[in-house]
PDB file of C-alpha atoms in Angstrom:
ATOM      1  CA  UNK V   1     -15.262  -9.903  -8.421  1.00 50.00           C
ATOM      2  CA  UNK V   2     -12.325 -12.364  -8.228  1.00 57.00           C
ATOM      3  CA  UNK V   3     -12.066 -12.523 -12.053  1.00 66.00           C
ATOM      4  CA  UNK V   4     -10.987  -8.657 -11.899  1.00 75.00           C
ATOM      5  CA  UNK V   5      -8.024  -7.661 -12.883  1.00 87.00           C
ATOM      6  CA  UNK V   6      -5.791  -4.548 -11.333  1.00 94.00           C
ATOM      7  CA  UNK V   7      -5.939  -1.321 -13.210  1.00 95.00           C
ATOM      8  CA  UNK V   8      -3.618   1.200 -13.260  1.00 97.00           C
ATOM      9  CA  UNK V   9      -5.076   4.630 -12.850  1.00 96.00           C
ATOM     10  CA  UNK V  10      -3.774   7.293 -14.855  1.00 96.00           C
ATOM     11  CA  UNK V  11      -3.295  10.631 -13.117  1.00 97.00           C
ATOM     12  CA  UNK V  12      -7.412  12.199 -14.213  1.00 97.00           C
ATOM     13  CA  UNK V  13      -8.769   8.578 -13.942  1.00 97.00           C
ATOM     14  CA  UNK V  14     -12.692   9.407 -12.733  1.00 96.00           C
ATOM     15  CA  UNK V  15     -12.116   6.961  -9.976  1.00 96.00           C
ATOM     16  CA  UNK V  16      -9.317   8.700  -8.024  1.00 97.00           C
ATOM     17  CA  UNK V  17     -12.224   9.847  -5.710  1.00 97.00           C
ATOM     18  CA  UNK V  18     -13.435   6.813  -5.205  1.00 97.00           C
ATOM     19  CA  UNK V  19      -9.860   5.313  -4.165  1.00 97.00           C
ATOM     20  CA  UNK V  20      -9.352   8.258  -1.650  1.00 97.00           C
ATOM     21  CA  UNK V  21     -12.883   7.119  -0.043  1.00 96.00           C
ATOM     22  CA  UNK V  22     -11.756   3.750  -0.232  1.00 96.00           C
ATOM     23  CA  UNK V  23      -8.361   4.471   1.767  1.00 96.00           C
ATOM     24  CA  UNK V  24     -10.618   6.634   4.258  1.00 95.00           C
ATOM     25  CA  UNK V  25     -12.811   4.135   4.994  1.00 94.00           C
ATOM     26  CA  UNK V  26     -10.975   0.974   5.202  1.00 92.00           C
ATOM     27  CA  UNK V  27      -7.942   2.911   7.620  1.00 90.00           C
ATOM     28  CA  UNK V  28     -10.527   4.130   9.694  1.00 88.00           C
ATOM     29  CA  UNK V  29     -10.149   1.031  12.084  1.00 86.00           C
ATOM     30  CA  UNK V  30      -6.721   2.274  12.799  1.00 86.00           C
ATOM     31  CA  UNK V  31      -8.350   5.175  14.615  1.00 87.00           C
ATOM     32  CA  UNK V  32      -7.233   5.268  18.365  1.00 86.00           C
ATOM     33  CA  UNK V  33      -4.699   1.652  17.506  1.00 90.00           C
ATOM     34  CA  UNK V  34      -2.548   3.771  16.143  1.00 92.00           C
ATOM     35  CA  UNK V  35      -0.193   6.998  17.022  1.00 89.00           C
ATOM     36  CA  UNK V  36       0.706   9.058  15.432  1.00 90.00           C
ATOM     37  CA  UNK V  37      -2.743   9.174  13.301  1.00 85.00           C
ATOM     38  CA  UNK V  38      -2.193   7.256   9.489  1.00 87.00           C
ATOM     39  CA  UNK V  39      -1.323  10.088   7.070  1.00 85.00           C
ATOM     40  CA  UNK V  40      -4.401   9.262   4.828  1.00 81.00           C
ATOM     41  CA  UNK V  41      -6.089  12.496   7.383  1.00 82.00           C
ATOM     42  CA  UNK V  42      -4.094  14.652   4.524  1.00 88.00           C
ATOM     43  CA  UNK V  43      -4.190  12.378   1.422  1.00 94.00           C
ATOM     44  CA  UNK V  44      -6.106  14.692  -1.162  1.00 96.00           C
ATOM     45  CA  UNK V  45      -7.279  13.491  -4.664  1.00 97.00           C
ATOM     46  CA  UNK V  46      -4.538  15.548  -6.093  1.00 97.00           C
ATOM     47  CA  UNK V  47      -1.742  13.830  -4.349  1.00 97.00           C
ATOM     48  CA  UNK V  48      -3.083  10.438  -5.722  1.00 97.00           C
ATOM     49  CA  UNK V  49      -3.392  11.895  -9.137  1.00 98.00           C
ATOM     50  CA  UNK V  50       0.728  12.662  -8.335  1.00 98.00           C
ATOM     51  CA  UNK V  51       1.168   9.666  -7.372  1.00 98.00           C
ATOM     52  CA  UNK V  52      -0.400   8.232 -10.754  1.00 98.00           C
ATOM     53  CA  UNK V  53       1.790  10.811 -12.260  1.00 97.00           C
ATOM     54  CA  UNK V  54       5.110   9.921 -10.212  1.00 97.00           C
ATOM     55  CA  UNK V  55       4.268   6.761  -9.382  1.00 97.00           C
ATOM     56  CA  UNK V  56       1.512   4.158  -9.788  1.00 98.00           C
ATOM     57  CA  UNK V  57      -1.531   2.968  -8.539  1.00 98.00           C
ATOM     58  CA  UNK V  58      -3.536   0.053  -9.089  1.00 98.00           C
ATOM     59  CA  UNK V  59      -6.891  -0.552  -8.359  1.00 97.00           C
ATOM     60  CA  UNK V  60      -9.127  -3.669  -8.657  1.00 96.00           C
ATOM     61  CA  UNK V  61     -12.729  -2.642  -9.713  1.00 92.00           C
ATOM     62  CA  UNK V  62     -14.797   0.078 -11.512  1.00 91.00           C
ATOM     63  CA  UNK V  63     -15.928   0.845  -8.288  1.00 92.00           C
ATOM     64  CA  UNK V  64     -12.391   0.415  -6.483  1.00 95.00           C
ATOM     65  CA  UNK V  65     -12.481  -2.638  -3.886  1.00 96.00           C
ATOM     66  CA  UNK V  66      -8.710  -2.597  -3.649  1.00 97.00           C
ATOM     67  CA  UNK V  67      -6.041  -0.350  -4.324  1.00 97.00           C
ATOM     68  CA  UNK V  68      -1.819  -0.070  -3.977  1.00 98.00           C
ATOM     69  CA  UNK V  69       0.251   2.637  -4.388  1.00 98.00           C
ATOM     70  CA  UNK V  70       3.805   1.701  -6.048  1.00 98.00           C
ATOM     71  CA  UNK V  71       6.820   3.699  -5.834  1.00 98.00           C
ATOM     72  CA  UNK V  72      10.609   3.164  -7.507  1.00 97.00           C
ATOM     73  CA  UNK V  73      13.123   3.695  -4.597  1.00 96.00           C
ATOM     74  CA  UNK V  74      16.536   2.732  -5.317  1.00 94.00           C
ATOM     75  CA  UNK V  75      17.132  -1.225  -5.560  1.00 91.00           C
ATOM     76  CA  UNK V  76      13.126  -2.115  -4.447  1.00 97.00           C
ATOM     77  CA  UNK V  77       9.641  -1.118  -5.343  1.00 98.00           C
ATOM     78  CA  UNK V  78       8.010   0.682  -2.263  1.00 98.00           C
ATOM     79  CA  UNK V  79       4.065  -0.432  -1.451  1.00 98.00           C
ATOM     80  CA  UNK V  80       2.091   1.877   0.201  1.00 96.00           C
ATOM     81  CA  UNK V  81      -1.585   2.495   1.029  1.00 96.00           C
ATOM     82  CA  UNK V  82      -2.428  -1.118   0.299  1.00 96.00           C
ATOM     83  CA  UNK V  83      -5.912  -1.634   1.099  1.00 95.00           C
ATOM     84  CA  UNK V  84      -8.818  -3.854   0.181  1.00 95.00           C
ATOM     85  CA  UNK V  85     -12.768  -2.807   1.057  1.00 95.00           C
ATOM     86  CA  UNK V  86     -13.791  -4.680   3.935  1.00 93.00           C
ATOM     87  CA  UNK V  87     -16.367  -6.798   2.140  1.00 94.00           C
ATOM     88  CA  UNK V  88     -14.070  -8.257   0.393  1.00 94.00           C
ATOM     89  CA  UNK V  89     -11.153  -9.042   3.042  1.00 91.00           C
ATOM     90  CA  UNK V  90      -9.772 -12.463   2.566  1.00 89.00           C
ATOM     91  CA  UNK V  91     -10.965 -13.476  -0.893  1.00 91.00           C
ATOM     92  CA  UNK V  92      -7.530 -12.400  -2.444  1.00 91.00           C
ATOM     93  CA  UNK V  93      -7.080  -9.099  -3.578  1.00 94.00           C
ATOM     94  CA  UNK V  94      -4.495  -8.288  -1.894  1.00 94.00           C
ATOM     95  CA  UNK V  95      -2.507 -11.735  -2.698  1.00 94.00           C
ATOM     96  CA  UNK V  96      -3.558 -10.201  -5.925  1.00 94.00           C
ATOM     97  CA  UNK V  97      -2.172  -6.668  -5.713  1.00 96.00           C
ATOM     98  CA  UNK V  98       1.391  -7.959  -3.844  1.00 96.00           C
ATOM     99  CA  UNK V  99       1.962 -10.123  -7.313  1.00 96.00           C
ATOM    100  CA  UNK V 100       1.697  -7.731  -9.487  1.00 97.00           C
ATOM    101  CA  UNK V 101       3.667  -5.760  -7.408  1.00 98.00           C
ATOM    102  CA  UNK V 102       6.428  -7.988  -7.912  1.00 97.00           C
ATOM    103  CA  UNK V 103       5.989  -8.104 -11.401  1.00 97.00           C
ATOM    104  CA  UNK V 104       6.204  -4.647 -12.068  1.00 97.00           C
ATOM    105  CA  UNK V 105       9.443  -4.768  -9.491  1.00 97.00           C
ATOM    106  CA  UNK V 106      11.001  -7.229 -11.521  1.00 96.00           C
ATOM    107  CA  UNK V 107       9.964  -4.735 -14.909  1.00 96.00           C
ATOM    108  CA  UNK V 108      11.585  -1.826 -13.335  1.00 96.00           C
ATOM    109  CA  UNK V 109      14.577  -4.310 -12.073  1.00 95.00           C
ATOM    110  CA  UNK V 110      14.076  -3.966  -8.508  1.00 96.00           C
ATOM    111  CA  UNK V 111      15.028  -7.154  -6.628  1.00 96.00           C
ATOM    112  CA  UNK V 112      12.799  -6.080  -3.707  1.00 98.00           C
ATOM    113  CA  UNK V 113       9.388  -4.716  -1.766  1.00 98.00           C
ATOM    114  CA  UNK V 114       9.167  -2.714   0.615  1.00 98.00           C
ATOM    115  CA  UNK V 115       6.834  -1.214   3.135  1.00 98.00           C
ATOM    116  CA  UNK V 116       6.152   0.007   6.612  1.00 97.00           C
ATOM    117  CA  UNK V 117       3.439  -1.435   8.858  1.00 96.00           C
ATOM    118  CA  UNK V 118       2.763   0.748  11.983  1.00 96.00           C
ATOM    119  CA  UNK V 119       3.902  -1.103  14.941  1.00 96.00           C
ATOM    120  CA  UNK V 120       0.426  -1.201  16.409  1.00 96.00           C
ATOM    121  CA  UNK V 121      -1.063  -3.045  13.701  1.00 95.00           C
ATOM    122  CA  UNK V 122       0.347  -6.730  14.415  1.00 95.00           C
ATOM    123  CA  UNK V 123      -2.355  -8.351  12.134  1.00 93.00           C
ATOM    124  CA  UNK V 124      -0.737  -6.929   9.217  1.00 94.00           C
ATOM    125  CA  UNK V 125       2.807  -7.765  10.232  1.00 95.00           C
ATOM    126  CA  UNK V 126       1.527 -11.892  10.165  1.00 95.00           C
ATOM    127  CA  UNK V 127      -0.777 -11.015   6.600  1.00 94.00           C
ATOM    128  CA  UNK V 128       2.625  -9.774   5.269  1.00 96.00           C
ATOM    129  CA  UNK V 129       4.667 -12.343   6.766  1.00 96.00           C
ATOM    130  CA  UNK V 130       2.095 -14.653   5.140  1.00 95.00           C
ATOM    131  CA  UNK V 131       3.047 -13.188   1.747  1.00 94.00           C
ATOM    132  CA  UNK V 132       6.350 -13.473   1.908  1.00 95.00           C
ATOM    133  CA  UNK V 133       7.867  -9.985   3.585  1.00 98.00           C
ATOM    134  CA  UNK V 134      10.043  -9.929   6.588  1.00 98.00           C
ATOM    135  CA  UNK V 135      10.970  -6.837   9.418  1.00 98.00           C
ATOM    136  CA  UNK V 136      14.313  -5.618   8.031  1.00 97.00           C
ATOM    137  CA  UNK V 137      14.436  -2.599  10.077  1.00 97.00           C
ATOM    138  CA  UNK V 138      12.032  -0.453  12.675  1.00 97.00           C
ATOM    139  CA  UNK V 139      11.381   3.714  12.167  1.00 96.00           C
ATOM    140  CA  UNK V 140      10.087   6.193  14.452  1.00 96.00           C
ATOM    141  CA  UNK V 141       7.754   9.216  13.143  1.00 94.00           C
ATOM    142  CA  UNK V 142       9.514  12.915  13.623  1.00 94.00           C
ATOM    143  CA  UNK V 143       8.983  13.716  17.687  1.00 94.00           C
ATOM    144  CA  UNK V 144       8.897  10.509  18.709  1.00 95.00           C
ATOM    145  CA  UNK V 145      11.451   8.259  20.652  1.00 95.00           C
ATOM    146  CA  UNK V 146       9.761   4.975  20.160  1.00 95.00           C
ATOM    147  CA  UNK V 147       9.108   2.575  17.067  1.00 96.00           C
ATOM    148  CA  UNK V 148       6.059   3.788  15.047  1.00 96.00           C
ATOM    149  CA  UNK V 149       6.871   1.650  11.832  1.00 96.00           C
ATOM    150  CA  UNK V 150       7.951  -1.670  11.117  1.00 97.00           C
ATOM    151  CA  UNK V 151      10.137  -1.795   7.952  1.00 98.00           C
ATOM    152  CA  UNK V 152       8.934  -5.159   5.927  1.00 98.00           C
ATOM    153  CA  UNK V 153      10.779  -6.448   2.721  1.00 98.00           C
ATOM    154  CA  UNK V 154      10.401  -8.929   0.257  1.00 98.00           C
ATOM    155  CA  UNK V 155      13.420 -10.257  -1.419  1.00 97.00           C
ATOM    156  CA  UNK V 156      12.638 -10.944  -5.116  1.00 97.00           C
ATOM    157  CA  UNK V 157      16.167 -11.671  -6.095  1.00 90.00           C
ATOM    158  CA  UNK V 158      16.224 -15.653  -5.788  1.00 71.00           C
ATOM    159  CA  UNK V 159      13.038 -16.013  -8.087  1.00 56.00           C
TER     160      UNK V 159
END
């Protein structure tokens, strides 16, 4: 598996129903860490094939392993629903998907990433740290008075 290369999907690419399992599964370990619950409850296969359309997404696999979600916000490249199969956590993939993030970033000229990492989840604040992304800026979800998100960027601009 560590030969495979990311994929985009286009927006009727037979696998989109495999990525929404994918996404399922692999946030379900956020159940009861985190609050309010992760969004993927009312991610549909439709709204992925949007996203294709609107945005990207990359997947790593026939049978998807790993998956990222790229969108163009003004002056950075927003990463979202960044995942990799459990299986396979730790061997790379999502080393994998972060670079070509930056490369398309850099394609699009965007001189940043960006993403949010619930505030709950302090594992993924250190993997991202690890990969280069820093807290810029904390969010809190509508009806809420405390920080939900973390707000992590990547500053592409001195490479």
């Amino acid at each position: 598996m560590m030969g495979v290369v990311p994929e985009q999907c286009g927006d009727d690419d037979p696998r989109l129903p495999a990525i929404l399992a994918l996404i399922r599964i692999s946030f379900a370990g956020m159940e009861g860490r985190i609050d309010p619950p992760s969004s993927m409850h009312d991610l549909t296969v439709d709204q992925i094939a949007e996203q294709a359309r609107m945005g990207e997404v990359w997947v790593c696999g026939r049978e998807p392993v790993a998956c990222v979600f790229l969108t163009r916000k003004p002056g950075c490249l927003y990463l979202s629903k960044l995942t990799v199969a459990a299986a396979y956590r730790g061997t790379g993939f999502a080393r994998r998907l972060v670079d070509l993030a930056e490369t398309r970033a850099l394609a699009l000229q965007r001189d940043a990433l960006e993403l949010q990492s619930r505030i709950e989840l302090t594992e993924n604040h250190a993997a991202f740290a690890k990969l280069g992304f820093v807290v810029t800026g904390e969010t809190r979800h509508p009806g809420y008075t405390r920080t939900t998100s973390l707000t992590m960027r990547k500053d592409l601009s001195a490479g």
